[in-house]
């Protein structure tokens, strides 16, 4: 079966660093995506990893280990506007995107 | 580009009524996906199309749900009859072929469906 696990909720303080983990077991692997979703809005693309290692994009970085079925999203210099849900998604061997249930991050002043 | 356009944004209907959700994908995107999002189950893929042809409808919950894509610029998701447990946010998303997509999918703003 397809399974993507991530923590349900996390909290952090403005200016801090937070790491959101994602583990997956899917039918094949053709890339891993992270999306951000603010309450009442659509998911928007944050990052894409298909090879092992770290991808950095400004304050956000995403890491992938295919052998471990593991990824994380790292958010630095947290801002209040980063309060949102973060969705981990894996593209399987039929090229469908399978989503985790998301991690709701609350940033406090 | 206006992005993926969904209508209506909100729909409130009575149990037993027919509901039709609409989606216009981004021009040139060959793939169209319908997802349903709830707090308990997150984003679930219902069905997807490639070049207007349904490829995988294994996520459609039951026969009350149907989806069509009569042309490259329009798709509908229909629920008949609707039930309270169908209450959720329904997202449409589109994508170029996966080999050319490093951004995954582009999502529409969603339709929040409430069945009372």
PDB file of C-alpha atoms in Angstrom:
ATOM      1  CA  UNK A   1       0.000   0.000   0.000  1.00  0.00           C
ATOM      2  CA  UNK A   2       0.878   3.665  -0.107  1.00  0.00           C
ATOM      3  CA  UNK A   3       1.809   5.349   3.144  1.00  0.00           C
ATOM      4  CA  UNK A   4       3.183   8.799   3.859  1.00  0.00           C
ATOM      5  CA  UNK A   5       3.693   9.841   7.470  1.00  0.00           C
ATOM      6  CA  UNK A   6       4.342  13.271   8.892  1.00  0.00           C
ATOM      7  CA  UNK A   7       3.627  14.819  12.298  1.00  0.00           C
ATOM      8  CA  UNK A   8       0.173  16.272  12.722  1.00  0.00           C
ATOM      9  CA  UNK A   9       1.152  19.500  14.441  1.00  0.00           C
ATOM     10  CA  UNK A  10       4.245  21.482  15.346  1.00  0.00           C
ATOM     11  CA  UNK A  11       4.828  24.797  17.066  1.00  0.00           C
ATOM     12  CA  UNK A  12       7.804  27.140  16.900  1.00  0.00           C
ATOM     13  CA  UNK A  13       8.839  30.670  17.741  1.00  0.00           C
ATOM     14  CA  UNK A  14       9.363  33.514  15.329  1.00  0.00           C
ATOM     15  CA  UNK A  15      13.002  33.628  14.168  1.00  0.00           C
ATOM     16  CA  UNK A  16      13.652  29.992  15.051  1.00  0.00           C
ATOM     17  CA  UNK A  17      14.363  26.976  12.822  1.00  0.00           C
ATOM     18  CA  UNK A  18      11.941  24.084  12.427  1.00  0.00           C
ATOM     19  CA  UNK A  19      12.313  20.712  10.710  1.00  0.00           C
ATOM     20  CA  UNK A  20       9.276  18.814   9.448  1.00  0.00           C
ATOM     21  CA  UNK A  21       9.912  15.134   8.772  1.00  0.00           C
ATOM     22  CA  UNK A  22       8.236  12.869   6.260  1.00  0.00           C
ATOM     23  CA  UNK A  23       8.621   9.116   5.795  1.00  0.00           C
ATOM     24  CA  UNK A  24       7.105   7.257   2.899  1.00  0.00           C
ATOM     25  CA  UNK A  25       6.378   3.795   1.535  1.00  0.00           C
ATOM     26  CA  UNK A  26       4.958   3.966  -1.969  1.00  0.00           C
ATOM     27  CA  UNK A  27       4.609   1.936  -5.136  1.00  0.00           C
ATOM     28  CA  UNK A  28       7.708   3.269  -6.826  1.00  0.00           C
ATOM     29  CA  UNK A  29       9.285   6.685  -6.498  1.00  0.00           C
ATOM     30  CA  UNK A  30       9.526   9.448  -9.082  1.00  0.00           C
ATOM     31  CA  UNK A  31      10.153  12.435  -6.875  1.00  0.00           C
ATOM     32  CA  UNK A  32       9.072  14.042  -3.611  1.00  0.00           C
ATOM     33  CA  UNK A  33       7.322  17.374  -3.287  1.00  0.00           C
ATOM     34  CA  UNK A  34       6.598  19.746  -0.440  1.00  0.00           C
ATOM     35  CA  UNK A  35       3.597  22.045  -0.595  1.00  0.00           C
ATOM     36  CA  UNK A  36       2.469  24.868   1.666  1.00  0.00           C
ATOM     37  CA  UNK A  37      -1.217  25.364   2.363  1.00  0.00           C
ATOM     38  CA  UNK A  38      -2.619  28.318   4.274  1.00  0.00           C
ATOM     39  CA  UNK A  39      -6.018  27.868   5.897  1.00  0.00           C
ATOM     40  CA  UNK A  40      -8.806  28.076   3.347  1.00  0.00           C
ATOM     41  CA  UNK A  41      -6.430  28.223   0.402  1.00  0.00           C
ATOM     42  CA  UNK A  42      -5.011  25.854  -2.201  1.00  0.00           C
ATOM     43  CA  UNK A  43      -1.703  24.030  -1.756  1.00  0.00           C
ATOM     44  CA  UNK A  44       1.221  25.831  -3.395  1.00  0.00           C
ATOM     45  CA  UNK A  45       4.511  24.308  -4.509  1.00  0.00           C
ATOM     46  CA  UNK A  46       7.558  24.732  -2.263  1.00  0.00           C
ATOM     47  CA  UNK A  47      10.200  22.207  -3.296  1.00  0.00           C
ATOM     48  CA  UNK A  48      11.028  19.122  -5.324  1.00  0.00           C
ATOM     49  CA  UNK A  49      13.611  16.396  -4.682  1.00  0.00           C
ATOM     50  CA  UNK A  50      14.303  13.445  -6.923  1.00  0.00           C
ATOM     51  CA  UNK A  51      17.947  12.746  -6.032  1.00  0.00           C
ATOM     52  CA  UNK A  52      19.415  12.267  -2.574  1.00  0.00           C
ATOM     53  CA  UNK A  53      20.648  15.358  -0.840  1.00  0.00           C
ATOM     54  CA  UNK A  54      19.692  18.855   0.116  1.00  0.00           C
ATOM     55  CA  UNK A  55      17.916  21.416  -2.057  1.00  0.00           C
ATOM     56  CA  UNK A  56      18.079  24.961  -0.752  1.00  0.00           C
ATOM     57  CA  UNK A  57      15.755  27.765  -1.750  1.00  0.00           C
ATOM     58  CA  UNK A  58      16.033  30.861   0.375  1.00  0.00           C
ATOM     59  CA  UNK A  59      14.757  30.249   3.894  1.00  0.00           C
ATOM     60  CA  UNK A  60      13.436  26.820   2.917  1.00  0.00           C
ATOM     61  CA  UNK A  61      15.463  23.653   2.315  1.00  0.00           C
ATOM     62  CA  UNK A  62      14.365  20.103   1.594  1.00  0.00           C
ATOM     63  CA  UNK A  63      16.336  16.918   2.065  1.00  0.00           C
ATOM     64  CA  UNK A  64      15.822  13.461   0.594  1.00  0.00           C
ATOM     65  CA  UNK A  65      17.178   9.994   1.372  1.00  0.00           C
ATOM     66  CA  UNK A  66      15.661   7.482  -1.030  1.00  0.00           C
ATOM     67  CA  UNK A  67      17.255   4.472   0.695  1.00  0.00           C
ATOM     68  CA  UNK A  68      15.615   5.461   3.976  1.00  0.00           C
ATOM     69  CA  UNK A  69      12.308   6.597   2.456  1.00  0.00           C
ATOM     70  CA  UNK A  70      12.784   9.873   4.304  1.00  0.00           C
ATOM     71  CA  UNK A  71      12.593  13.576   3.660  1.00  0.00           C
ATOM     72  CA  UNK A  72      12.521  16.722   5.715  1.00  0.00           C
ATOM     73  CA  UNK A  73      11.594  20.337   5.128  1.00  0.00           C
ATOM     74  CA  UNK A  74      13.700  22.867   6.995  1.00  0.00           C
ATOM     75  CA  UNK A  75      12.359  26.353   7.600  1.00  0.00           C
ATOM     76  CA  UNK A  76      14.797  28.979   8.862  1.00  0.00           C
ATOM     77  CA  UNK A  77      14.227  32.444  10.332  1.00  0.00           C
ATOM     78  CA  UNK A  78      10.588  31.646  10.905  1.00  0.00           C
ATOM     79  CA  UNK A  79       8.052  34.373  10.284  1.00  0.00           C
ATOM     80  CA  UNK A  80       4.458  34.611  11.411  1.00  0.00           C
ATOM     81  CA  UNK A  81       3.331  34.161   7.814  1.00  0.00           C
ATOM     82  CA  UNK A  82       4.915  30.686   7.806  1.00  0.00           C
ATOM     83  CA  UNK A  83       2.018  29.465   9.967  1.00  0.00           C
ATOM     84  CA  UNK A  84       0.374  27.002   7.591  1.00  0.00           C
ATOM     85  CA  UNK A  85       0.061  23.308   6.806  1.00  0.00           C
ATOM     86  CA  UNK A  86       2.987  21.642   5.042  1.00  0.00           C
ATOM     87  CA  UNK A  87       2.174  18.688   2.831  1.00  0.00           C
ATOM     88  CA  UNK A  88       4.638  16.001   1.799  1.00  0.00           C
ATOM     89  CA  UNK A  89       3.769  14.258  -1.477  1.00  0.00           C
ATOM     90  CA  UNK A  90       5.411  11.434  -3.427  1.00  0.00           C
ATOM     91  CA  UNK A  91       5.012  10.799  -7.141  1.00  0.00           C
ATOM     92  CA  UNK A  92       4.610   7.050  -7.505  1.00  0.00           C
ATOM     93  CA  UNK A  93       5.384   4.728 -10.414  1.00  0.00           C
ATOM     94  CA  UNK A  94       2.122   5.658 -12.131  1.00  0.00           C
ATOM     95  CA  UNK A  95       3.071   9.348 -11.816  1.00  0.00           C
ATOM     96  CA  UNK A  96       0.293  10.111  -9.365  1.00  0.00           C
ATOM     97  CA  UNK A  97       0.990  12.449  -6.455  1.00  0.00           C
ATOM     98  CA  UNK A  98       0.206  10.748  -3.142  1.00  0.00           C
ATOM     99  CA  UNK A  99      -0.123  13.183  -0.245  1.00  0.00           C
ATOM    100  CA  UNK A 100       0.459  12.858   3.461  1.00  0.00           C
ATOM    101  CA  UNK A 101      -2.168  14.333   5.781  1.00  0.00           C
ATOM    102  CA  UNK A 102      -0.001  17.392   6.378  1.00  0.00           C
ATOM    103  CA  UNK A 103       1.748  19.052   9.308  1.00  0.00           C
ATOM    104  CA  UNK A 104       0.102  22.123  10.768  1.00  0.00           C
ATOM    105  CA  UNK A 105       2.791  24.567  11.876  1.00  0.00           C
ATOM    106  CA  UNK A 106       1.978  27.386  14.260  1.00  0.00           C
ATOM    107  CA  UNK A 107       4.535  30.154  14.668  1.00  0.00           C
ATOM    108  CA  UNK A 108       4.299  32.215  17.857  1.00  0.00           C
ATOM    109  CA  UNK A 109       5.789  35.663  18.464  1.00  0.00           C
TER     110      UNK A 109
ATOM    111  CA  UNK B   1      -2.258  32.619 -17.228  1.00  0.00           C
ATOM    112  CA  UNK B   2      -5.249  32.666 -14.876  1.00  0.00           C
ATOM    113  CA  UNK B   3      -4.286  29.368 -13.285  1.00  0.00           C
ATOM    114  CA  UNK B   4      -6.663  26.504 -12.566  1.00  0.00           C
ATOM    115  CA  UNK B   5     -10.185  27.854 -12.212  1.00  0.00           C
ATOM    116  CA  UNK B   6     -12.810  26.099 -10.135  1.00  0.00           C
ATOM    117  CA  UNK B   7     -16.449  26.928  -9.563  1.00  0.00           C
ATOM    118  CA  UNK B   8     -18.323  27.394  -7.397  1.00  0.00           C
ATOM    119  CA  UNK B   9     -16.097  28.392  -4.449  1.00  0.00           C
ATOM    120  CA  UNK B  10     -18.743  27.354  -1.967  1.00  0.00           C
ATOM    121  CA  UNK B  11     -21.725  25.043  -2.326  1.00  0.00           C
ATOM    122  CA  UNK B  12     -24.325  24.239   0.287  1.00  0.00           C
ATOM    123  CA  UNK B  13     -26.891  21.643  -0.683  1.00  0.00           C
ATOM    124  CA  UNK B  14     -29.423  19.338   0.884  1.00  0.00           C
ATOM    125  CA  UNK B  15     -28.880  15.634   1.178  1.00  0.00           C
ATOM    126  CA  UNK B  16     -30.103  13.818  -1.908  1.00  0.00           C
ATOM    127  CA  UNK B  17     -29.505  16.691  -4.299  1.00  0.00           C
ATOM    128  CA  UNK B  18     -27.180  16.540  -7.284  1.00  0.00           C
ATOM    129  CA  UNK B  19     -23.986  18.587  -7.067  1.00  0.00           C
ATOM    130  CA  UNK B  20     -21.753  19.522  -9.998  1.00  0.00           C
ATOM    131  CA  UNK B  21     -18.280  20.943  -9.520  1.00  0.00           C
ATOM    132  CA  UNK B  22     -16.426  22.529 -12.414  1.00  0.00           C
ATOM    133  CA  UNK B  23     -12.799  22.966 -13.359  1.00  0.00           C
ATOM    134  CA  UNK B  24     -10.842  24.712 -16.104  1.00  0.00           C
ATOM    135  CA  UNK B  25      -7.206  23.552 -16.199  1.00  0.00           C
ATOM    136  CA  UNK B  26      -4.213  25.592 -17.290  1.00  0.00           C
ATOM    137  CA  UNK B  27      -3.974  25.705 -21.054  1.00  0.00           C
ATOM    138  CA  UNK B  28      -1.444  23.170 -22.343  1.00  0.00           C
ATOM    139  CA  UNK B  29      -1.556  20.968 -19.263  1.00  0.00           C
ATOM    140  CA  UNK B  30      -2.276  17.414 -20.360  1.00  0.00           C
ATOM    141  CA  UNK B  31      -3.151  16.056 -16.923  1.00  0.00           C
ATOM    142  CA  UNK B  32      -6.117  16.923 -14.728  1.00  0.00           C
ATOM    143  CA  UNK B  33      -6.703  15.625 -11.209  1.00  0.00           C
ATOM    144  CA  UNK B  34      -9.619  15.760  -8.788  1.00  0.00           C
ATOM    145  CA  UNK B  35      -8.780  15.594  -5.082  1.00  0.00           C
ATOM    146  CA  UNK B  36     -10.914  15.688  -1.958  1.00  0.00           C
ATOM    147  CA  UNK B  37      -9.540  17.119   1.288  1.00  0.00           C
ATOM    148  CA  UNK B  38     -10.832  16.455   4.795  1.00  0.00           C
ATOM    149  CA  UNK B  39      -9.230  16.949   8.182  1.00  0.00           C
ATOM    150  CA  UNK B  40      -9.224  13.233   8.873  1.00  0.00           C
ATOM    151  CA  UNK B  41      -7.926  11.899   5.568  1.00  0.00           C
ATOM    152  CA  UNK B  42      -6.022  14.809   4.053  1.00  0.00           C
ATOM    153  CA  UNK B  43      -5.842  15.089   0.264  1.00  0.00           C
ATOM    154  CA  UNK B  44      -7.213  12.019  -1.480  1.00  0.00           C
ATOM    155  CA  UNK B  45      -6.953  11.510  -5.227  1.00  0.00           C
ATOM    156  CA  UNK B  46     -10.354  10.712  -6.689  1.00  0.00           C
ATOM    157  CA  UNK B  47      -9.645  10.474 -10.416  1.00  0.00           C
ATOM    158  CA  UNK B  48      -7.257  11.787 -13.026  1.00  0.00           C
ATOM    159  CA  UNK B  49      -7.336  12.365 -16.772  1.00  0.00           C
ATOM    160  CA  UNK B  50      -4.624  12.406 -19.409  1.00  0.00           C
ATOM    161  CA  UNK B  51      -5.536  14.170 -22.656  1.00  0.00           C
ATOM    162  CA  UNK B  52      -9.213  14.098 -21.615  1.00  0.00           C
ATOM    163  CA  UNK B  53      -9.216  10.332 -21.043  1.00  0.00           C
ATOM    164  CA  UNK B  54      -9.855   8.976 -17.520  1.00  0.00           C
ATOM    165  CA  UNK B  55      -6.771   7.000 -16.497  1.00  0.00           C
ATOM    166  CA  UNK B  56      -7.392   6.010 -12.882  1.00  0.00           C
ATOM    167  CA  UNK B  57     -10.684   6.347 -11.043  1.00  0.00           C
ATOM    168  CA  UNK B  58      -9.845   3.933  -8.234  1.00  0.00           C
ATOM    169  CA  UNK B  59     -10.168   6.729  -5.693  1.00  0.00           C
ATOM    170  CA  UNK B  60     -13.785   7.516  -6.550  1.00  0.00           C
ATOM    171  CA  UNK B  61     -15.628   6.541  -3.374  1.00  0.00           C
ATOM    172  CA  UNK B  62     -18.691   4.968  -4.939  1.00  0.00           C
ATOM    173  CA  UNK B  63     -21.075   5.047  -7.855  1.00  0.00           C
ATOM    174  CA  UNK B  64     -22.602   8.290  -6.661  1.00  0.00           C
ATOM    175  CA  UNK B  65     -19.468  10.044  -7.920  1.00  0.00           C
ATOM    176  CA  UNK B  66     -18.738  10.570 -11.603  1.00  0.00           C
ATOM    177  CA  UNK B  67     -16.301  12.760 -13.527  1.00  0.00           C
ATOM    178  CA  UNK B  68     -16.052  13.830 -17.143  1.00  0.00           C
ATOM    179  CA  UNK B  69     -13.644  15.781 -19.286  1.00  0.00           C
ATOM    180  CA  UNK B  70     -15.392  16.544 -22.585  1.00  0.00           C
ATOM    181  CA  UNK B  71     -12.514  18.693 -23.864  1.00  0.00           C
ATOM    182  CA  UNK B  72      -9.070  19.926 -22.881  1.00  0.00           C
ATOM    183  CA  UNK B  73     -10.375  23.009 -21.124  1.00  0.00           C
ATOM    184  CA  UNK B  74     -13.198  21.700 -18.967  1.00  0.00           C
ATOM    185  CA  UNK B  75     -13.956  18.971 -16.443  1.00  0.00           C
ATOM    186  CA  UNK B  76     -16.825  18.233 -14.070  1.00  0.00           C
ATOM    187  CA  UNK B  77     -17.168  16.180 -10.926  1.00  0.00           C
ATOM    188  CA  UNK B  78     -20.724  15.175 -10.132  1.00  0.00           C
ATOM    189  CA  UNK B  79     -22.192  13.711  -6.961  1.00  0.00           C
ATOM    190  CA  UNK B  80     -25.689  12.267  -7.229  1.00  0.00           C
ATOM    191  CA  UNK B  81     -27.257  11.868  -4.731  1.00  0.00           C
ATOM    192  CA  UNK B  82     -25.165  13.847  -2.272  1.00  0.00           C
ATOM    193  CA  UNK B  83     -24.789  12.784   1.370  1.00  0.00           C
ATOM    194  CA  UNK B  84     -23.533  14.665   4.459  1.00  0.00           C
ATOM    195  CA  UNK B  85     -20.326  12.585   4.496  1.00  0.00           C
ATOM    196  CA  UNK B  86     -19.435  14.094   1.105  1.00  0.00           C
ATOM    197  CA  UNK B  87     -18.841  17.434   2.824  1.00  0.00           C
ATOM    198  CA  UNK B  88     -15.230  18.383   2.099  1.00  0.00           C
ATOM    199  CA  UNK B  89     -13.083  20.693   0.006  1.00  0.00           C
ATOM    200  CA  UNK B  90     -12.721  19.446  -3.549  1.00  0.00           C
ATOM    201  CA  UNK B  91      -9.617  20.520  -5.440  1.00  0.00           C
ATOM    202  CA  UNK B  92      -8.897  20.322  -9.112  1.00  0.00           C
ATOM    203  CA  UNK B  93      -5.256  20.373 -10.227  1.00  0.00           C
ATOM    204  CA  UNK B  94      -3.505  20.274 -13.571  1.00  0.00           C
ATOM    205  CA  UNK B  95      -0.009  19.412 -14.712  1.00  0.00           C
ATOM    206  CA  UNK B  96       2.126  19.073 -17.809  1.00  0.00           C
ATOM    207  CA  UNK B  97       3.440  15.544 -18.432  1.00  0.00           C
ATOM    208  CA  UNK B  98       5.352  14.355 -15.321  1.00  0.00           C
ATOM    209  CA  UNK B  99       8.637  14.185 -17.200  1.00  0.00           C
ATOM    210  CA  UNK B 100       8.393  17.937 -17.753  1.00  0.00           C
ATOM    211  CA  UNK B 101       6.949  18.861 -14.392  1.00  0.00           C
ATOM    212  CA  UNK B 102       9.327  19.862 -11.617  1.00  0.00           C
ATOM    213  CA  UNK B 103       6.567  21.729  -9.857  1.00  0.00           C
ATOM    214  CA  UNK B 104       4.127  18.906  -9.356  1.00  0.00           C
ATOM    215  CA  UNK B 105       0.614  20.119  -9.810  1.00  0.00           C
ATOM    216  CA  UNK B 106      -1.018  23.533  -9.896  1.00  0.00           C
ATOM    217  CA  UNK B 107      -4.131  23.552  -7.760  1.00  0.00           C
ATOM    218  CA  UNK B 108      -7.321  25.512  -8.150  1.00  0.00           C
ATOM    219  CA  UNK B 109      -8.804  27.413  -5.226  1.00  0.00           C
ATOM    220  CA  UNK B 110     -11.112  24.543  -4.383  1.00  0.00           C
ATOM    221  CA  UNK B 111     -14.841  24.120  -3.846  1.00  0.00           C
ATOM    222  CA  UNK B 112     -16.009  23.877  -0.244  1.00  0.00           C
ATOM    223  CA  UNK B 113     -19.006  21.544  -0.308  1.00  0.00           C
ATOM    224  CA  UNK B 114     -21.410  21.299   2.603  1.00  0.00           C
ATOM    225  CA  UNK B 115     -24.230  18.770   2.443  1.00  0.00           C
ATOM    226  CA  UNK B 116     -26.887  19.272   5.108  1.00  0.00           C
TER     227      UNK B 116
END
